[in-house]
PDB file of C-alpha atoms in Angstrom:
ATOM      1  CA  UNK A1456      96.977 103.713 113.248  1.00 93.00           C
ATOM      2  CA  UNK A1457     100.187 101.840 114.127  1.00 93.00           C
ATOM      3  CA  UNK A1458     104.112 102.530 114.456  1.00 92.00           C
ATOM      4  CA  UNK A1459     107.273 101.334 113.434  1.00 89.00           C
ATOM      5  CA  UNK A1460     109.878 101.756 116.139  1.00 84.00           C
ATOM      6  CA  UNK A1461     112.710 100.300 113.525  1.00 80.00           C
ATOM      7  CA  UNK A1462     112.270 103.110 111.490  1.00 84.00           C
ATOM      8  CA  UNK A1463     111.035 106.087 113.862  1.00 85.00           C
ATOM      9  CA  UNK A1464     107.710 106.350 111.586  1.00 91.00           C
ATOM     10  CA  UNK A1465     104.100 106.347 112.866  1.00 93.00           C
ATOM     11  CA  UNK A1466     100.811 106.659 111.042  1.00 95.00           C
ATOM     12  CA  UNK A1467      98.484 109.054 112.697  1.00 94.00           C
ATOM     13  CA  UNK A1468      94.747 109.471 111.795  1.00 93.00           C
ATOM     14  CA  UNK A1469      93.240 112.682 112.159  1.00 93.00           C
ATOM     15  CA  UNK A1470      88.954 113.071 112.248  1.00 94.00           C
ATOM     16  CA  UNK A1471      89.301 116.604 110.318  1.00 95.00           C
ATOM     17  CA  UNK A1472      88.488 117.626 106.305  1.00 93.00           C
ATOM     18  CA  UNK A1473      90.072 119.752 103.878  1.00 93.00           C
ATOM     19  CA  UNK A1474      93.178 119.818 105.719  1.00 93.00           C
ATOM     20  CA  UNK A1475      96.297 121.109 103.207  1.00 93.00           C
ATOM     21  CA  UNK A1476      99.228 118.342 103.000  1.00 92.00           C
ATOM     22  CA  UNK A1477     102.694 118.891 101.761  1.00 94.00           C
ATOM     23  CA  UNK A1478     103.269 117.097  98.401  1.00 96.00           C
ATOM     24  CA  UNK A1479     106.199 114.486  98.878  1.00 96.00           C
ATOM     25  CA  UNK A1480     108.966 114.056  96.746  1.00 95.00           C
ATOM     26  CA  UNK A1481     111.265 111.085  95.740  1.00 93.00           C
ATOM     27  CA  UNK A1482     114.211 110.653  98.059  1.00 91.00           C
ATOM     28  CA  UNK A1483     115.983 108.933  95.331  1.00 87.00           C
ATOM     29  CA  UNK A1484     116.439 111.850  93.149  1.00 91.00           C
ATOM     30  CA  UNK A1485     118.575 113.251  95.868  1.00 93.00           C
ATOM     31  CA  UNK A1486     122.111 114.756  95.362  1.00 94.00           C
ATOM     32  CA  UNK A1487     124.715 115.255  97.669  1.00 95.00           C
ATOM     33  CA  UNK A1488     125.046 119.298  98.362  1.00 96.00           C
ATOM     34  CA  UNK A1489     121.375 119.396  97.653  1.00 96.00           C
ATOM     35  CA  UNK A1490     119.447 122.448  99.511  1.00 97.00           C
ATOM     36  CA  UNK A1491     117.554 120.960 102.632  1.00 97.00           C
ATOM     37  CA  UNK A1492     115.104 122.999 104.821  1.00 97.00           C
ATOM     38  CA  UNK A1493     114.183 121.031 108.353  1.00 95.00           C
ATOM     39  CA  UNK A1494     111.018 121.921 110.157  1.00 95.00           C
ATOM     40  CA  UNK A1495     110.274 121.109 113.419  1.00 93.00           C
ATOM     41  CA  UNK A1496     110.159 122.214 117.617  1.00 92.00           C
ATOM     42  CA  UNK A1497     113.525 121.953 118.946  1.00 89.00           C
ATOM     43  CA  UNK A1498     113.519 122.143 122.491  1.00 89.00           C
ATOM     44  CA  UNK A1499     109.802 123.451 122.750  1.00 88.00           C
ATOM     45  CA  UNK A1500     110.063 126.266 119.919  1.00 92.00           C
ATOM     46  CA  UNK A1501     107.888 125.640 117.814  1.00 90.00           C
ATOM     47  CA  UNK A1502     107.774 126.159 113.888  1.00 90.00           C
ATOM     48  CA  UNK A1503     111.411 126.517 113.935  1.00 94.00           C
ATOM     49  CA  UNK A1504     113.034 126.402 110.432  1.00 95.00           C
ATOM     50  CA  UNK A1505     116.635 125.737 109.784  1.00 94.00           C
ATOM     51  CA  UNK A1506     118.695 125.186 106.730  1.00 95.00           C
ATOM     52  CA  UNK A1507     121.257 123.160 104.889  1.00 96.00           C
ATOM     53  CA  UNK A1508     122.744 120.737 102.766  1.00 97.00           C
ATOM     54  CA  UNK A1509     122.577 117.011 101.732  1.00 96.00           C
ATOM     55  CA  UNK A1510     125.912 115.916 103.466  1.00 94.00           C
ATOM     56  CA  UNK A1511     125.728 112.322 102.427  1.00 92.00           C
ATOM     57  CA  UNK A1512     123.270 109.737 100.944  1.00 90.00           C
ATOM     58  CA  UNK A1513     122.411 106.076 101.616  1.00 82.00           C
ATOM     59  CA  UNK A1514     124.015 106.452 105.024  1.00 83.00           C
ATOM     60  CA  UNK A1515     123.255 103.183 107.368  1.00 75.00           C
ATOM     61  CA  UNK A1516     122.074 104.439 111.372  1.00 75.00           C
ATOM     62  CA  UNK A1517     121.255 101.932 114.111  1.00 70.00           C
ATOM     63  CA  UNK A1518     118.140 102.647 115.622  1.00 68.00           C
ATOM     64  CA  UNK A1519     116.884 102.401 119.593  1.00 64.00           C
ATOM     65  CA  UNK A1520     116.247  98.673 119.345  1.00 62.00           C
ATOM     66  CA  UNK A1521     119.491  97.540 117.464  1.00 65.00           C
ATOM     67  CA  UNK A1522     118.115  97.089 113.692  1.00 67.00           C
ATOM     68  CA  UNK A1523     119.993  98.880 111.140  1.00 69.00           C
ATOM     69  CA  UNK A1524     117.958 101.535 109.275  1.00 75.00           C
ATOM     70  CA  UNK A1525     119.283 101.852 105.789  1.00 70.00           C
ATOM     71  CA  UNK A1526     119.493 104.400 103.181  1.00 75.00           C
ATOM     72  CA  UNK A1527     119.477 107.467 105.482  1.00 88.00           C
ATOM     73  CA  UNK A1528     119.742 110.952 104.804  1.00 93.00           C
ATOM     74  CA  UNK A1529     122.538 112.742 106.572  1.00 93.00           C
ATOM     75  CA  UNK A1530     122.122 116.844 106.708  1.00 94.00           C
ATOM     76  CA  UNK A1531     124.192 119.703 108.144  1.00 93.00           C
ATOM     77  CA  UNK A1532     120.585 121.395 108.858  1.00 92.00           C
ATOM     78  CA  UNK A1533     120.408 122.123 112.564  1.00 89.00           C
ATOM     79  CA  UNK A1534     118.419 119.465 114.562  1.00 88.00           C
ATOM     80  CA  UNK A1535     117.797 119.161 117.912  1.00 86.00           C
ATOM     81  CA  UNK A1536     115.091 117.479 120.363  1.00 85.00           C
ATOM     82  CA  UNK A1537     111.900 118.135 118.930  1.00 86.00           C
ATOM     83  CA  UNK A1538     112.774 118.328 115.593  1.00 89.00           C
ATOM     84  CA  UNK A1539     112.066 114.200 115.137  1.00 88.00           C
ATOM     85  CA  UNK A1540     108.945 113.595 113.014  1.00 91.00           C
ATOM     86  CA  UNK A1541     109.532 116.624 111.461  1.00 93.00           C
ATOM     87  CA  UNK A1542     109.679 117.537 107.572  1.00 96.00           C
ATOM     88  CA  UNK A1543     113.376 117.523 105.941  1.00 96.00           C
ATOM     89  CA  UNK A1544     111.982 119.023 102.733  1.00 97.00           C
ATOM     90  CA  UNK A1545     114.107 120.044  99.318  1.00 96.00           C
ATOM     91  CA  UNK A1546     113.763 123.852  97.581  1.00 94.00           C
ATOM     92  CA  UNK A1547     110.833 123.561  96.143  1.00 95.00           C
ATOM     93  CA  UNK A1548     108.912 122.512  99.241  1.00 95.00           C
ATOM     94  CA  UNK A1549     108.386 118.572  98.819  1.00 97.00           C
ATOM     95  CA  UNK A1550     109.121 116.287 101.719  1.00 97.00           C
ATOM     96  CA  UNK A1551     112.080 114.420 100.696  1.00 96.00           C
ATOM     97  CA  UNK A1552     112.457 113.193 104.896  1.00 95.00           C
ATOM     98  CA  UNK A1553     111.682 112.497 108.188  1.00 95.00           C
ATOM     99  CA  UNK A1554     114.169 114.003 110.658  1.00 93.00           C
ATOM    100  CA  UNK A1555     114.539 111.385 113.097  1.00 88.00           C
ATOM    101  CA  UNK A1556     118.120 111.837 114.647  1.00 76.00           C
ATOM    102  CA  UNK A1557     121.115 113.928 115.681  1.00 74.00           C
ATOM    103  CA  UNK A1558     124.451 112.902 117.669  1.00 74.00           C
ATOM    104  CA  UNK A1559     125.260 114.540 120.391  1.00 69.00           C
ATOM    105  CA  UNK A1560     127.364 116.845 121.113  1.00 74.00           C
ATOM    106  CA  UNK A1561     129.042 116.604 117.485  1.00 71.00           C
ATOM    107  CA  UNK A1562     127.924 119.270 115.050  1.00 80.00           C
ATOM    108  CA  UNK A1563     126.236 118.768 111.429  1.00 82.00           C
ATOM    109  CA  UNK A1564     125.662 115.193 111.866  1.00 87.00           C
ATOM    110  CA  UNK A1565     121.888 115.063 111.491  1.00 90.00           C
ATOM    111  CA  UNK A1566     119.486 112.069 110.061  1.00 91.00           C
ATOM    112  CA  UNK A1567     116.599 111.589 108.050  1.00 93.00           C
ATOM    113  CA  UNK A1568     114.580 109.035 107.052  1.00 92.00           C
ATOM    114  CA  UNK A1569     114.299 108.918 102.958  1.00 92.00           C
ATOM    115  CA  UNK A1570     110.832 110.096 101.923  1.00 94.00           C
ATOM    116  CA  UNK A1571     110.595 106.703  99.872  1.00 91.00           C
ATOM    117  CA  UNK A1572     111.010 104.953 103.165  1.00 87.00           C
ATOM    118  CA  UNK A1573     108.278 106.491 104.850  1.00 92.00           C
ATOM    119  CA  UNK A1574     105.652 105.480 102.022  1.00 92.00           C
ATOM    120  CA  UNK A1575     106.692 102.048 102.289  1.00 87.00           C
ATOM    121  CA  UNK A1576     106.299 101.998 106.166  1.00 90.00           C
ATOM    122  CA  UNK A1577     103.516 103.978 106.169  1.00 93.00           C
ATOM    123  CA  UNK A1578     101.550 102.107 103.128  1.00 92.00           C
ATOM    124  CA  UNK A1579     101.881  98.967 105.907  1.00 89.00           C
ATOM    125  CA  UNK A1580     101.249 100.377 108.810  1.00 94.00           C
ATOM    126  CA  UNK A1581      97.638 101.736 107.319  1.00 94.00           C
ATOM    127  CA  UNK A1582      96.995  98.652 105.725  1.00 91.00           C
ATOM    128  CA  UNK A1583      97.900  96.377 108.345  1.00 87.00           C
ATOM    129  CA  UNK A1584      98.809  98.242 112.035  1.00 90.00           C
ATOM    130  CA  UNK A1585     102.542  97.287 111.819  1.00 88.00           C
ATOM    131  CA  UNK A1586     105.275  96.301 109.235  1.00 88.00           C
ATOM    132  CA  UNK A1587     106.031  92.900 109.104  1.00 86.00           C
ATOM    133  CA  UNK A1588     109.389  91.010 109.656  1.00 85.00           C
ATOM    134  CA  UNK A1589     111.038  87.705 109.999  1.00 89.00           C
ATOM    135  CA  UNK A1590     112.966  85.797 112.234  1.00 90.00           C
ATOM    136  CA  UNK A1591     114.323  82.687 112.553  1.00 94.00           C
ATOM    137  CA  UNK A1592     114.959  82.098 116.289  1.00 92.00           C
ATOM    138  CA  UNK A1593     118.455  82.617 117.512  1.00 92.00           C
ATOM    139  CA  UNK A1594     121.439  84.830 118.897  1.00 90.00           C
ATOM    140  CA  UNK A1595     124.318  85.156 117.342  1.00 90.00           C
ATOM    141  CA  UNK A1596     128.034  87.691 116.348  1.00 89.00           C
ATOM    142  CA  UNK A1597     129.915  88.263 114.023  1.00 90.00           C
ATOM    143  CA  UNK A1598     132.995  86.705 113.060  1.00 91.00           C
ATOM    144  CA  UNK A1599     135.415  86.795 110.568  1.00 92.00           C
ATOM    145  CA  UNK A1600     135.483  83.496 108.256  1.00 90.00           C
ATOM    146  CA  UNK A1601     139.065  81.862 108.089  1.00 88.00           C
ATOM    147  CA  UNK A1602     140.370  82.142 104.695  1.00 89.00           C
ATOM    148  CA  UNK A1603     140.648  78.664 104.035  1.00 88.00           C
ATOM    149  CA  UNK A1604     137.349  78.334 104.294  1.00 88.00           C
ATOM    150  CA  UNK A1605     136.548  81.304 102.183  1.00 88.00           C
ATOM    151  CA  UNK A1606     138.542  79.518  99.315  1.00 89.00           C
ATOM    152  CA  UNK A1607     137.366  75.914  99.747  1.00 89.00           C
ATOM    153  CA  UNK A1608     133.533  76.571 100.456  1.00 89.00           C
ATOM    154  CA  UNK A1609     134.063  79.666  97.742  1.00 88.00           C
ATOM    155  CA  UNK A1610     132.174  81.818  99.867  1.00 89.00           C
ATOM    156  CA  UNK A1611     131.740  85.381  98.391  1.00 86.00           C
ATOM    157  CA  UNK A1612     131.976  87.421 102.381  1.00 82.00           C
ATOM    158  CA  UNK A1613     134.460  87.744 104.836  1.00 88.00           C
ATOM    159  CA  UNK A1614     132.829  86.716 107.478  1.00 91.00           C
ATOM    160  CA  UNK A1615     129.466  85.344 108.970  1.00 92.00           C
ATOM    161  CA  UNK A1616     126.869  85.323 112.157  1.00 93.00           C
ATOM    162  CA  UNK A1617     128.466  82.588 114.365  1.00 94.00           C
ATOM    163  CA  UNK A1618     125.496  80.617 116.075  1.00 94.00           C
ATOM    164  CA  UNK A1619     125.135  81.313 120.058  1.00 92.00           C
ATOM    165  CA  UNK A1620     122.144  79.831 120.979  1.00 93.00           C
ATOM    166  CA  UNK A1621     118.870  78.105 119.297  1.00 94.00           C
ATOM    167  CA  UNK A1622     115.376  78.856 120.845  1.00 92.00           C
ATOM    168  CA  UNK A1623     113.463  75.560 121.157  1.00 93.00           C
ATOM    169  CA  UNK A1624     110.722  74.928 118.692  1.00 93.00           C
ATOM    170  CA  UNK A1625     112.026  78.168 116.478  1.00 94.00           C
ATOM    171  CA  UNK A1626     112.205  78.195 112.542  1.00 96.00           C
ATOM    172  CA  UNK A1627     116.117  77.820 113.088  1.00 95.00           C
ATOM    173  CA  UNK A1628     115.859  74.996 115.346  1.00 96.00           C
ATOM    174  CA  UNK A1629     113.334  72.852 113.035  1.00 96.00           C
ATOM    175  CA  UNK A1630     115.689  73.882 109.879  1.00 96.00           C
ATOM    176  CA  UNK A1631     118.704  72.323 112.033  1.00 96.00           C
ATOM    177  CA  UNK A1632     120.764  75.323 112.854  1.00 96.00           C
ATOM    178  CA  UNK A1633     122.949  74.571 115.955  1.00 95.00           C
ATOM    179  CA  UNK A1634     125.427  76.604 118.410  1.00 95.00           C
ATOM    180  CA  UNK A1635     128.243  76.558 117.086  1.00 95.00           C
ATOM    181  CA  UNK A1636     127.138  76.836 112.902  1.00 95.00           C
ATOM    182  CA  UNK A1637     128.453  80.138 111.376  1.00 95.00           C
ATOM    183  CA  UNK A1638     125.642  81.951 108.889  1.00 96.00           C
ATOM    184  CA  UNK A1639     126.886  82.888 105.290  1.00 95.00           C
ATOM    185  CA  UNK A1640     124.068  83.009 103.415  1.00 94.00           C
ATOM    186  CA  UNK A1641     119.937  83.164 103.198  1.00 96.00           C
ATOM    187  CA  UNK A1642     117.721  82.687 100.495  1.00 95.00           C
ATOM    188  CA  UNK A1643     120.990  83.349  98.107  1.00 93.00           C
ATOM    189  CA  UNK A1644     122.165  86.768  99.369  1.00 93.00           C
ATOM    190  CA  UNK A1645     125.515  86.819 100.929  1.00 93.00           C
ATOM    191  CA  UNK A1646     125.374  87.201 105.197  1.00 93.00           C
ATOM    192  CA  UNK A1647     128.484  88.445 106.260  1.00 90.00           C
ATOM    193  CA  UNK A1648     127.139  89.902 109.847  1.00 87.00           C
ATOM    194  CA  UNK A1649     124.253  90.610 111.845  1.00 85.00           C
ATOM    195  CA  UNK A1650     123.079  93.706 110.234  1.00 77.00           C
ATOM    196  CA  UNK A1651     122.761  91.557 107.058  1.00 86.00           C
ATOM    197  CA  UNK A1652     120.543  89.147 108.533  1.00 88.00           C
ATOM    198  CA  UNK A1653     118.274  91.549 109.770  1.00 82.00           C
ATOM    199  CA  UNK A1654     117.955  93.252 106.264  1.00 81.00           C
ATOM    200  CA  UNK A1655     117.090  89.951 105.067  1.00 88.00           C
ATOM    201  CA  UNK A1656     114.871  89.035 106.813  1.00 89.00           C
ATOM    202  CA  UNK A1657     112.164  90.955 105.345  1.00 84.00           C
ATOM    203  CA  UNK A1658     107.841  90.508 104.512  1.00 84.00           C
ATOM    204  CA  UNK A1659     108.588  88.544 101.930  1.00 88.00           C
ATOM    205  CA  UNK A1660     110.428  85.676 103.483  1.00 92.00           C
ATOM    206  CA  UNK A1661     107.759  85.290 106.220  1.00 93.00           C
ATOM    207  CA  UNK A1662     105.945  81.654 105.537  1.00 93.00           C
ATOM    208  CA  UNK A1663     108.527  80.713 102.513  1.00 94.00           C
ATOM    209  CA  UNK A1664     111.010  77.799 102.866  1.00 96.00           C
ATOM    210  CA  UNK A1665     114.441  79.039 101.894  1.00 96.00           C
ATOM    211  CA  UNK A1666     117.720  78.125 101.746  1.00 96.00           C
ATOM    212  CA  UNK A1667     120.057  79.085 104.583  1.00 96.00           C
ATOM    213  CA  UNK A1668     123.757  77.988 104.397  1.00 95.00           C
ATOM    214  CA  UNK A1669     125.968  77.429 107.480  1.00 95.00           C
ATOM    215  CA  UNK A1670     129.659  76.713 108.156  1.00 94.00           C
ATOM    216  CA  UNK A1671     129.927  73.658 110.250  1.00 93.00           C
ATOM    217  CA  UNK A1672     133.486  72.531 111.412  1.00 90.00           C
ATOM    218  CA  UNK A1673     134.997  72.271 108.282  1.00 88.00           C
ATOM    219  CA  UNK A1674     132.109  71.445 105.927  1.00 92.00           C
ATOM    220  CA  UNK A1675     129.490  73.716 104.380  1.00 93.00           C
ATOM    221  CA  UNK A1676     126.143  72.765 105.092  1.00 95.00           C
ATOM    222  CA  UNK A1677     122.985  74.074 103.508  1.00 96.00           C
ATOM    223  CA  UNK A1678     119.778  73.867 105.284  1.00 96.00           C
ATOM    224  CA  UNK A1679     115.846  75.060 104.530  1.00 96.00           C
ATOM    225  CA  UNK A1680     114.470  77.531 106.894  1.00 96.00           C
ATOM    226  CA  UNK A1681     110.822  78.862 106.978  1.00 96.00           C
ATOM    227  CA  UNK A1682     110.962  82.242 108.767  1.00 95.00           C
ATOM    228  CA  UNK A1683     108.104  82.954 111.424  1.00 94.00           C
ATOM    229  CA  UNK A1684     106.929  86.466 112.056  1.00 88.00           C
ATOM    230  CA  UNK A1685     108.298  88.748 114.727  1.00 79.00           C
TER     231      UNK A1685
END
């Protein structure tokens, strides 16, 4: 039906009837030290189970492409290759994650993606083929804001996205963004690196005129930007 490569998550439709489904919990009710089973085919065995624990909650993991997935689930169940797509699932047998990663070659550092997650992703990829995101049109790093300008602008990060380059005819070059401008803020919420505008720049903002405001030389500078879809 479609897939999300931000999130590891694809939406598969299967021509079959009465087939039985796990029930799916609520990754949100979650605690750390929890009971975790995974389920999956690591390395070609398949219906392997392993066990373990919740090692940490709301964990942040950069995925293939760059983007920042949020809210992950880190586990000290066993994971290898194979196990990715599989069910991370709590005692009492509801899906509670996707297992999408493990790093190599350290031990007990394994990733899910949150159960909640997956039903938003999912919900849009069978509604519309893919999940929907903004952008505005440029490159850009992060830098650290000089505290001078912290104070005088009263700027709440401690940093920004300095601006490297504008594509032509983008929402960030008709808003008036150049080279050079350094991002703190869009549509109110506080930018204080790249990872920030990327989590910003969500469904909703697609189409809307918002407010983005820049550091220019020594002024503050706030501009309207209408995000386009990727």
């Amino acid at each position: 039906v479609g897939d999300d490569p931000d999130t590891d998550l694809a939406v598969l439709r299967v021509d079959a009837q009465g087939l039985p489904a796990a029930e799916l919990g609520d990754s949100r009710a979650l605690r750390v030290g929890q009971l975790v089973v995974a389920i999956g085919h690591p390395l070609g065995f398949q219906s392997t189970v392993t066990a373990g624990v919740v090692s940490a909650l709301g964990r942040s993991f950069r995925s293939g492409n760059g983007r920042l997935l949020h809210e992950v689930i880190q586990t000290d169940a066993a994971l290898n290759p194979g196990n990715s797509g599989g069910p991370l699932a709590n005692s009492r047998g509801e899906v509670i994650g996707v297992n999408t990663a493990v790093i190599l070659p350290a031990q007990g550092l394994s990733f899910a993606i949150g159960i909640n997650t997956a039903k938003l992703v999912a919900a849009q990829l069978i509604k519309e083929g893919r999940v929907r995101r903004g952008r505005i049109g440029l490159s850009g790093q992060n830098v650290p804001l000089r505290r001078l300008d912290v104070r005088e602008h009263r700027l709440d990060g401690p940093g920004g996205v300095l601006v490297l380059g504008v594509e032509g005819g983008s929402p960030a070059a008709r808003a008036g963004v150049r080279p050079g401008d350094v991002i703190v803020s869009l549509d109110g919420q506080t930018v204080a690196g790249v990872d920030d505008l990327h989590r910003l720049l969500h469904a909703e903002l697609i189409g809307r005129r918002v407010p983005v405001v820049v550091v220019r030389g020594q002024e503050k500078v706030e501009l309207t930007v209408e995000p386009a879809e990727t």
